[in-house]
Amino acid sequence: MPIGWPALADEPTTAKEIPVALSGPSSSLAGLRILVTGLGVTGFPAAVHLGERGADVIVIDGDDTVDVSEKAQILEVFDVDIRRGPEHVEALPEGEFDLVVTSPGWRPDQPVLAAAAAAGVPVIGEVELAWRIRGANDAKWLAITGTNGKTTTTTMLESMLLAAGLKAKACGNIGTPLLEAVLEPGLEVLAIELSSFQLHWQESMSADAAAVLNIAPDHLDWHGSAEAYAYDKAKIFHNAKLACVYNCADEVTLHMVEDADVIEGAKAIGFTSGVPRPGELGVVEDLLVDRAFIPQRYSSAAELASLEDVAVATGVAGSRPAPHQVANALAAACLARAIDVPGQAISAGLRSHSLGAHRMVTVAEADGIRWVDDSKATNTHAANASLAAFDSIIWIAGGLPKGADFTSLFADHRDRLKALVLIGSDDSAYREAIAATIPDLDVIRIEPALAVDSGVPKRRGEAVAAAAVEAAAGVAEAGDTVLLAPAAASMDQFLNYNTRGELFTEAVNTHLER
């Protein structure tokens, strides 16, 4: 049990083992009764796979408002029992179960999962399930986690692998669900982004190489403590075969490697924005170099790419890339080099990479004002990197704080902040931080009532975004950057962070067209 989570119940006297029949992609699961929690991105493919193999599958989902008719038609073919509505997630369904496969968003103390644990029923997630069913699929697993930068690093890695001529796919927390990727024939490498939620429920994975990019307090409401959050992140290194990649600037990630139980021969590989030591990748002048995977690492370094390649990869060609993006590129390169991807492919992969949506995207520049969408900055660590990239900022922030403390964020950037446009249904954590650091900061509060659901999910939060843009425009002047980097989750007022960024972009364009 990770630090921070109290025991949910007395230890069961007869805990069941994960069914042996689960191993491999095709053995019969007839006679097994399996509960799947959630009917979303991970729950649905899990239910299909288990039902297809003959298991008696029950799916429960507390949300009965979303149209799942297409999914239901598919699951009916395999006689999957679908139970939707709040009443179905309040307790473990009647009868005995051999296994629970949970969606990553479900907390360990959720009543159904707590009851399963108390009854000795094994609970696993999609990562554990995917690892066990991969069977003859011998694709290499390159796994990535961290508080921030996971998606960019994963897509950079995928680009490098493809540039090397490998059949590769980004999957896991982005792109293709991991369960589907491991069953796709012909894939040679999986670039796998993993969240702390996904890692919590896995025990057996043995990645060829794994990386923890950074660690900062996040999702404390889910994990129970910063220690429990870090504990789950560190599980990515368990049984690593070739390399455990850590951030030289983040001592916690090094300690994770030191404490990891790995396969004999696995190397600890660091990445740094400075000149690398033997066993590290880093930067010399304007070059990304390798002093870890070459025989002569104690006396020289091998060129992999240039800072300009990173600039191209992150959409700022001709400018110096942000430090965190250089770190992301180096981490991706570490994983690629662990399976002998050549330096030319590292460079080519960066140049062919496209930065994902809502990640430090300049939406528009007009009248000397830059409008930037970094809606993906859903925690303080990510917002800190965004704020550090600009000088005079009108900051649009707020949302679900997830237990975060914003004091250091305001203190570190007090000289950059010209005004704060505050969104979100609860602004108390932000107000406390402002009072302690910049009490005279110009704060414009956007009325929470504007987030009333329009009935069209993708328009939820539209009025909030429009009001925030108008408020920012009212105080912005030439030389300012209006930055949407909320440092919080979006679901209190928006459907998700993508919707938040899309509505912000629309509002900016509407404002500038007037």
XYZ file of C-alpha atoms in Angstrom:
514
model
C 0.000 0.000 0.000
C 1.585 3.344 -1.027
C 2.305 5.897 1.684
C -0.655 8.217 2.123
C -3.453 5.704 1.607
C -4.854 4.261 4.820
C -5.826 0.604 4.760
C -9.266 0.412 3.205
C -10.178 -2.761 5.031
C -8.590 -5.608 6.936
C -6.399 -7.765 4.719
C -8.501 -10.546 3.178
C -7.772 -14.023 4.479
C -8.085 -15.683 1.053
C -6.944 -13.266 -1.622
C -7.395 -14.605 -5.139
C -4.628 -14.695 -7.722
C -5.020 -13.086 -11.132
C -6.417 -15.892 -13.325
C -3.640 -17.756 -15.149
C -5.880 -18.089 -18.202
C -5.589 -14.340 -18.740
C -2.021 -14.721 -20.024
C -1.813 -14.587 -23.801
C -4.311 -13.064 -26.226
C -6.515 -16.021 -27.074
C -6.946 -18.627 -24.329
C -10.506 -19.237 -23.200
C -11.766 -17.257 -20.228
C -14.969 -19.272 -19.985
C -16.049 -19.698 -16.391
C -14.446 -16.465 -15.194
C -16.651 -13.686 -13.877
C -14.986 -10.316 -14.475
C -16.107 -6.803 -13.514
C -15.032 -3.863 -15.688
C -15.416 -0.402 -14.178
C -16.096 2.369 -16.674
C -17.217 2.300 -20.293
C -14.778 4.852 -21.667
C -11.532 4.786 -23.618
C -10.026 1.959 -21.558
C -13.081 0.177 -20.195
C -14.738 -0.473 -23.526
C -11.842 -2.278 -25.268
C -11.198 -4.265 -22.090
C -14.822 -5.417 -21.976
C -14.763 -6.340 -25.671
C -11.568 -8.352 -25.339
C -12.640 -10.203 -22.220
C -16.112 -10.890 -23.568
C -14.717 -12.101 -26.881
C -12.650 -14.675 -24.995
C -15.710 -16.069 -23.252
C -15.614 -14.424 -19.841
C -18.824 -13.501 -18.043
C -18.336 -9.715 -18.103
C -20.249 -7.042 -16.225
C -19.536 -3.378 -16.972
C -20.585 -0.661 -14.545
C -20.508 3.064 -15.234
C -21.918 5.845 -13.087
C -22.648 8.130 -16.057
C -25.881 7.226 -17.806
C -26.165 10.457 -19.838
C -23.632 9.754 -22.597
C -24.814 8.004 -25.763
C -23.093 4.589 -25.791
C -25.479 2.864 -28.187
C -22.724 1.851 -30.630
C -20.596 0.404 -27.852
C -23.617 -1.386 -26.402
C -24.399 -3.051 -29.742
C -20.858 -4.436 -29.933
C -20.843 -5.631 -26.332
C -24.210 -7.332 -26.736
C -22.617 -9.673 -29.273
C -20.460 -11.030 -26.444
C -23.304 -11.061 -23.886
C -21.668 -8.344 -21.794
C -23.949 -7.090 -19.017
C -23.926 -3.257 -19.021
C -25.155 -1.471 -15.895
C -25.195 2.328 -16.023
C -26.202 4.932 -13.472
C -24.976 6.186 -10.073
C -26.670 3.348 -8.213
C -24.421 0.793 -9.922
C -21.156 2.271 -8.639
C -22.078 2.474 -4.974
C -21.238 -1.148 -4.118
C -19.709 -4.278 -5.572
C -22.378 -6.148 -7.582
C -23.719 -9.293 -6.007
C -21.982 -12.594 -6.579
C -18.353 -13.651 -6.653
C -15.824 -12.174 -9.074
C -12.512 -13.555 -10.267
C -11.112 -10.204 -11.370
C -11.832 -6.477 -11.549
C -10.419 -4.450 -14.441
C -10.690 -0.783 -13.572
C -10.458 2.392 -15.593
C -7.600 4.671 -14.497
C -9.777 7.486 -13.210
C -11.331 5.366 -10.468
C -9.687 6.064 -7.106
C -8.559 3.184 -4.907
C -11.024 4.228 -2.209
C -14.017 4.195 -4.585
C -16.630 1.955 -2.875
C -16.655 -0.741 -5.570
C -12.870 -1.020 -5.677
C -12.523 -0.878 -1.895
C -15.093 -3.659 -1.548
C -13.295 -5.766 -4.159
C -9.981 -5.361 -2.324
C -11.623 -6.254 0.981
C -13.105 -9.392 -0.595
C -9.711 -10.476 -1.916
C -10.640 -9.929 -5.559
C -7.598 -8.840 -7.609
C -7.949 -5.375 -9.142
C -5.877 -4.475 -12.195
C -5.825 -1.727 -14.813
C -5.278 -1.607 -18.550
C -1.461 -1.656 -18.289
C -1.427 -4.889 -16.295
C -4.060 -6.395 -18.579
C -2.179 -5.365 -21.736
C 1.101 -6.752 -20.406
C -0.463 -10.104 -19.584
C -2.325 -10.579 -22.879
C 0.445 -9.427 -25.230
C 1.348 -13.071 -25.873
C 3.610 -13.546 -28.870
C 3.660 -9.825 -29.607
C 7.321 -9.040 -28.984
C 7.139 -5.301 -29.631
C 9.509 -3.365 -27.409
C 7.902 -1.274 -24.656
C 9.341 2.224 -24.158
C 7.392 3.790 -21.299
C 7.197 7.432 -20.236
C 5.725 9.135 -17.193
C 6.239 12.338 -15.210
C 4.208 15.250 -13.978
C 4.654 17.234 -17.190
C 5.938 16.757 -20.704
C 4.715 13.175 -21.132
C 2.733 13.679 -24.322
C 5.332 15.802 -26.081
C 8.105 13.376 -25.146
C 6.041 10.394 -26.287
C 5.230 11.918 -29.667
C 8.855 13.001 -30.121
C 9.903 9.423 -29.396
C 7.399 8.067 -31.894
C 8.785 10.437 -34.562
C 12.339 9.275 -33.849
C 11.329 5.614 -34.084
C 9.486 6.160 -37.357
C 12.459 8.090 -38.756
C 14.579 5.030 -37.965
C 12.306 2.922 -40.154
C 10.676 1.096 -37.251
C 6.982 0.225 -37.137
C 6.063 2.195 -34.037
C 3.014 3.726 -32.420
C 2.334 6.201 -29.620
C -0.214 4.695 -27.262
C -1.356 4.409 -23.660
C -2.554 7.684 -22.203
C -2.574 9.173 -25.725
C -3.402 7.866 -29.157
C -4.308 4.198 -29.420
C -5.399 2.492 -26.177
C -2.583 0.241 -24.967
C -4.831 -2.805 -24.993
C -5.446 -2.345 -28.719
C -1.812 -1.534 -29.518
C -0.453 -4.762 -28.017
C -2.799 -6.777 -30.212
C -1.930 -4.923 -33.426
C 0.181 -7.185 -35.645
C 3.477 -5.977 -37.043
C 4.319 -3.287 -34.512
C 7.975 -3.328 -33.478
C 7.996 -0.627 -30.784
C 5.359 0.943 -28.537
C 5.977 4.492 -27.295
C 3.778 4.411 -24.199
C 2.653 7.413 -22.187
C 1.532 6.356 -18.708
C -0.227 8.418 -16.065
C 0.103 7.883 -12.333
C -3.447 6.511 -12.367
C -2.513 3.842 -14.902
C 0.687 2.926 -13.086
C -1.087 2.541 -9.748
C -2.902 -0.569 -10.962
C 0.043 -2.397 -12.561
C 2.578 -4.778 -11.032
C 4.053 -7.021 -13.736
C 5.100 -4.727 -16.595
C 8.730 -5.097 -17.648
C 9.441 -2.249 -20.059
C 12.519 -2.416 -22.256
C 13.275 1.159 -21.185
C 11.376 3.622 -19.019
C 11.630 7.306 -18.141
C 10.365 9.562 -15.365
C 10.638 13.114 -16.694
C 10.013 15.080 -13.507
C 8.022 14.949 -10.294
C 5.950 17.731 -8.754
C 2.863 17.489 -6.527
C -0.187 16.648 -8.625
C -3.411 14.666 -8.347
C -3.077 14.701 -4.561
C -6.845 14.338 -4.260
C -6.584 10.982 -6.080
C -3.413 9.553 -4.577
C -3.843 10.822 -1.036
C -0.349 12.323 -0.692
C 2.679 13.468 -2.657
C 4.529 10.367 -1.451
C 1.845 8.029 -2.796
C 1.831 9.907 -6.109
C 5.617 9.519 -6.458
C 5.416 5.862 -5.400
C 3.050 5.098 -8.262
C 5.167 7.012 -10.766
C 8.255 5.039 -9.715
C 6.527 1.752 -10.576
C 7.367 2.407 -14.226
C 10.977 1.357 -13.491
C 9.989 -1.992 -11.985
C 11.588 -4.835 -13.976
C 13.041 -2.473 -16.617
C 15.279 -4.472 -18.964
C 17.648 -2.042 -20.686
C 17.498 1.475 -19.247
C 15.937 3.605 -16.512
C 15.966 7.251 -17.615
C 15.986 10.030 -15.006
C 16.193 13.822 -14.971
C 19.524 15.082 -13.635
C 17.773 18.284 -12.526
C 15.195 16.367 -10.480
C 16.807 14.404 -7.656
C 13.595 12.529 -6.902
C 13.724 10.798 -10.281
C 17.304 9.642 -9.581
C 16.262 8.172 -6.233
C 13.462 6.317 -8.015
C 16.034 4.642 -10.238
C 18.287 3.849 -7.293
C 15.409 2.173 -5.474
C 14.063 0.300 -8.503
C 14.108 -3.478 -8.747
C 15.266 -3.929 -12.349
C 16.461 -6.740 -14.607
C 20.194 -7.319 -14.221
C 22.121 -5.217 -16.738
C 19.647 -2.339 -16.952
C 21.464 0.997 -16.985
C 20.672 4.254 -15.199
C 20.703 6.997 -17.858
C 20.419 10.683 -17.035
C 19.482 13.660 -19.199
C 20.597 17.227 -18.530
C 20.335 20.635 -20.188
C 24.024 21.120 -19.369
C 27.172 19.353 -20.448
C 26.629 15.632 -19.829
C 28.819 13.365 -17.763
C 29.443 9.737 -18.762
C 26.127 7.901 -18.577
C 24.121 10.980 -19.586
C 22.688 12.774 -22.598
C 22.944 16.546 -22.620
C 23.834 19.738 -24.469
C 27.210 20.939 -25.671
C 27.021 24.411 -27.229
C 24.063 24.045 -29.628
C 24.091 20.264 -29.918
C 22.287 17.409 -28.202
C 24.911 14.761 -27.495
C 25.165 11.216 -26.175
C 27.684 10.143 -23.509
C 25.735 7.084 -22.406
C 25.293 4.674 -25.292
C 28.704 4.908 -26.985
C 31.805 2.851 -26.150
C 34.026 5.959 -25.839
C 31.651 7.765 -23.450
C 34.427 8.545 -20.938
C 36.426 10.537 -23.478
C 33.976 11.883 -26.066
C 30.352 12.412 -27.066
C 28.263 11.521 -30.115
C 26.186 14.221 -31.816
C 22.476 13.420 -31.998
C 20.691 16.604 -33.009
C 20.782 20.378 -32.687
C 18.820 22.859 -30.643
C 17.387 24.087 -33.926
C 15.959 20.597 -34.480
C 14.199 20.923 -31.122
C 12.978 24.389 -32.100
C 11.460 22.966 -35.279
C 9.886 20.124 -33.290
C 8.209 22.551 -30.909
C 7.033 25.110 -33.442
C 9.538 27.884 -32.703
C 11.933 27.442 -35.628
C 14.543 30.193 -35.695
C 14.269 30.788 -31.938
C 15.894 29.087 -28.999
C 13.608 26.314 -27.714
C 12.279 26.469 -24.169
C 14.403 24.556 -21.625
C 11.623 22.108 -20.805
C 11.281 21.224 -24.488
C 15.008 20.520 -24.712
C 14.584 18.226 -21.709
C 11.679 16.444 -23.414
C 13.754 15.890 -26.556
C 16.675 14.522 -24.543
C 14.436 12.128 -22.617
C 12.929 10.844 -25.865
C 16.420 10.448 -27.296
C 17.492 8.427 -24.230
C 14.720 5.917 -24.813
C 15.379 5.742 -28.543
C 19.110 5.226 -28.009
C 18.365 2.449 -25.525
C 17.191 0.339 -28.487
C 19.986 1.531 -30.800
C 18.142 4.190 -32.805
C 20.922 6.084 -34.673
C 21.636 9.765 -34.185
C 20.459 10.667 -37.689
C 16.993 9.369 -36.833
C 16.935 11.432 -33.601
C 17.516 14.610 -35.624
C 15.150 13.637 -38.446
C 12.467 12.613 -35.972
C 12.574 15.956 -34.201
C 12.293 17.835 -37.487
C 9.241 15.809 -38.533
C 7.541 16.145 -35.161
C 4.358 18.161 -34.710
C 3.635 19.677 -31.317
C 0.245 18.649 -29.966
C -2.691 21.006 -29.628
C -3.045 23.320 -26.611
C 0.639 23.153 -25.700
C 2.166 26.629 -25.860
C 0.454 27.388 -29.178
C 0.455 31.011 -30.354
C -3.164 31.540 -31.359
C -2.718 35.045 -32.758
C -0.559 38.160 -32.684
C -2.212 41.526 -33.215
C -1.432 45.109 -32.139
C 1.743 43.869 -30.477
C -0.161 41.440 -28.228
C 0.505 37.703 -28.344
C -2.288 35.258 -27.449
C -1.042 31.838 -26.290
C -3.031 28.672 -25.641
C -1.416 26.334 -23.104
C -4.622 24.774 -21.818
C -2.661 21.535 -21.322
C -0.948 23.235 -18.347
C -3.252 21.571 -15.837
C -0.915 21.807 -12.832
C 1.544 24.222 -11.255
C 4.635 22.549 -12.689
C 3.389 22.943 -16.267
C 2.161 26.493 -15.674
C 5.549 27.411 -14.221
C 7.241 26.463 -17.510
C 4.708 28.531 -19.460
C 5.058 31.617 -17.293
C 8.843 31.444 -17.493
C 8.694 31.752 -21.283
C 7.273 35.312 -21.376
C 8.017 38.693 -19.808
C 4.810 40.729 -19.439
C 1.831 38.449 -18.908
C -1.912 38.729 -18.625
C -2.476 35.322 -17.093
C -5.753 33.435 -17.504
C -5.795 30.806 -14.760
C -8.100 28.798 -12.524
C -10.147 25.614 -12.407
C -9.980 22.498 -10.249
C -6.772 22.885 -8.200
C -6.441 19.187 -7.268
C -5.060 20.104 -3.845
C -2.230 22.253 -5.235
C -0.560 25.205 -3.496
C -0.015 28.170 -5.852
C 2.096 30.324 -3.530
C 5.471 29.619 -5.126
C 4.013 30.064 -8.602
C 2.965 33.641 -7.873
C 6.130 34.361 -5.912
C 8.442 33.118 -8.668
C 6.730 35.130 -11.408
C 5.632 38.258 -9.569
C 7.704 40.449 -11.918
C 6.178 38.898 -15.018
C 2.526 39.150 -14.020
C 0.720 42.278 -15.107
C -2.777 41.011 -14.360
C -4.647 37.806 -13.555
C -7.921 36.817 -15.184
C -9.329 34.263 -12.772
C -11.702 31.554 -13.974
C -12.922 28.419 -12.198
C -15.748 27.665 -9.803
C -13.529 27.909 -6.687
C -10.805 30.563 -6.545
C -9.903 30.252 -2.854
C -6.485 28.595 -3.388
C -5.496 31.310 -5.854
C -6.747 34.101 -3.578
C -4.719 32.755 -0.653
C -1.568 32.591 -2.777
C -2.079 36.118 -4.112
C -2.616 37.521 -0.628
C 0.649 35.941 0.504
C 2.755 37.024 -2.472
C 1.338 39.815 -4.671
C -1.557 41.415 -2.767
C -1.691 44.360 -5.170
C -1.945 42.210 -8.320
C -4.739 43.300 -10.657
C -7.240 40.416 -10.486
C -10.268 40.198 -12.760
C -12.718 37.526 -11.623
C -14.878 35.861 -14.275
C -18.302 35.070 -12.872
C -18.605 31.285 -12.295
C -22.284 31.409 -13.227
C -21.225 31.910 -16.842
C -20.294 28.218 -16.938
C -23.913 27.071 -16.935
C -24.154 24.047 -19.225
C -25.565 25.028 -22.604
C -26.710 21.476 -23.262
C -24.103 21.119 -25.996
C -21.069 19.431 -24.347
C -18.471 20.919 -26.675
C -19.821 24.426 -25.936
C -19.717 24.019 -22.172
C -17.674 26.918 -20.810
C -18.059 29.024 -23.962
C -19.245 32.103 -22.053
C -16.371 31.752 -19.570
C -13.786 31.678 -22.365
C -15.356 34.653 -24.122
C -15.515 36.725 -20.941
C -11.925 35.856 -20.045
C -10.654 36.938 -23.465
C -12.564 40.219 -23.311
C -11.271 40.911 -19.816
C -7.686 40.196 -20.881
C -8.055 42.394 -23.952
C -9.178 45.233 -21.727
C -5.842 45.394 -19.916
C -3.380 44.055 -22.512
C -1.048 46.424 -24.358
C 1.642 46.103 -27.003
C 4.424 43.869 -25.680
C 2.104 41.805 -23.479
C 1.307 38.096 -23.762
C -2.158 36.859 -22.884
C -1.466 33.360 -21.603
C -4.023 30.654 -20.967
C -2.096 28.324 -18.646
C -4.686 27.523 -15.969
C -2.487 25.469 -13.573
C -5.634 23.468 -12.833
C -7.940 20.866 -14.296
C -10.817 21.994 -16.489
C -13.796 19.836 -15.609
C -15.505 22.278 -13.259
C -16.380 24.594 -16.161
C -15.330 22.843 -19.388
C -15.727 19.385 -20.863
C -11.935 18.894 -20.810
C -8.715 20.820 -21.390
C -9.085 20.406 -25.176
C -12.459 22.128 -25.105
C -11.051 24.867 -22.871
C -8.288 25.556 -25.392
C -10.606 25.380 -28.396
C -13.099 27.818 -26.888
C -10.277 30.173 -25.898
C -8.972 30.129 -29.474
C -12.435 30.788 -30.876
C -12.953 33.654 -28.449
C -9.607 35.227 -29.401
C -10.418 35.032 -33.101
C -13.899 36.454 -32.530
C -12.441 39.337 -30.525
C -9.829 40.175 -33.165
C -12.354 40.056 -36.009
C -14.401 42.893 -34.519
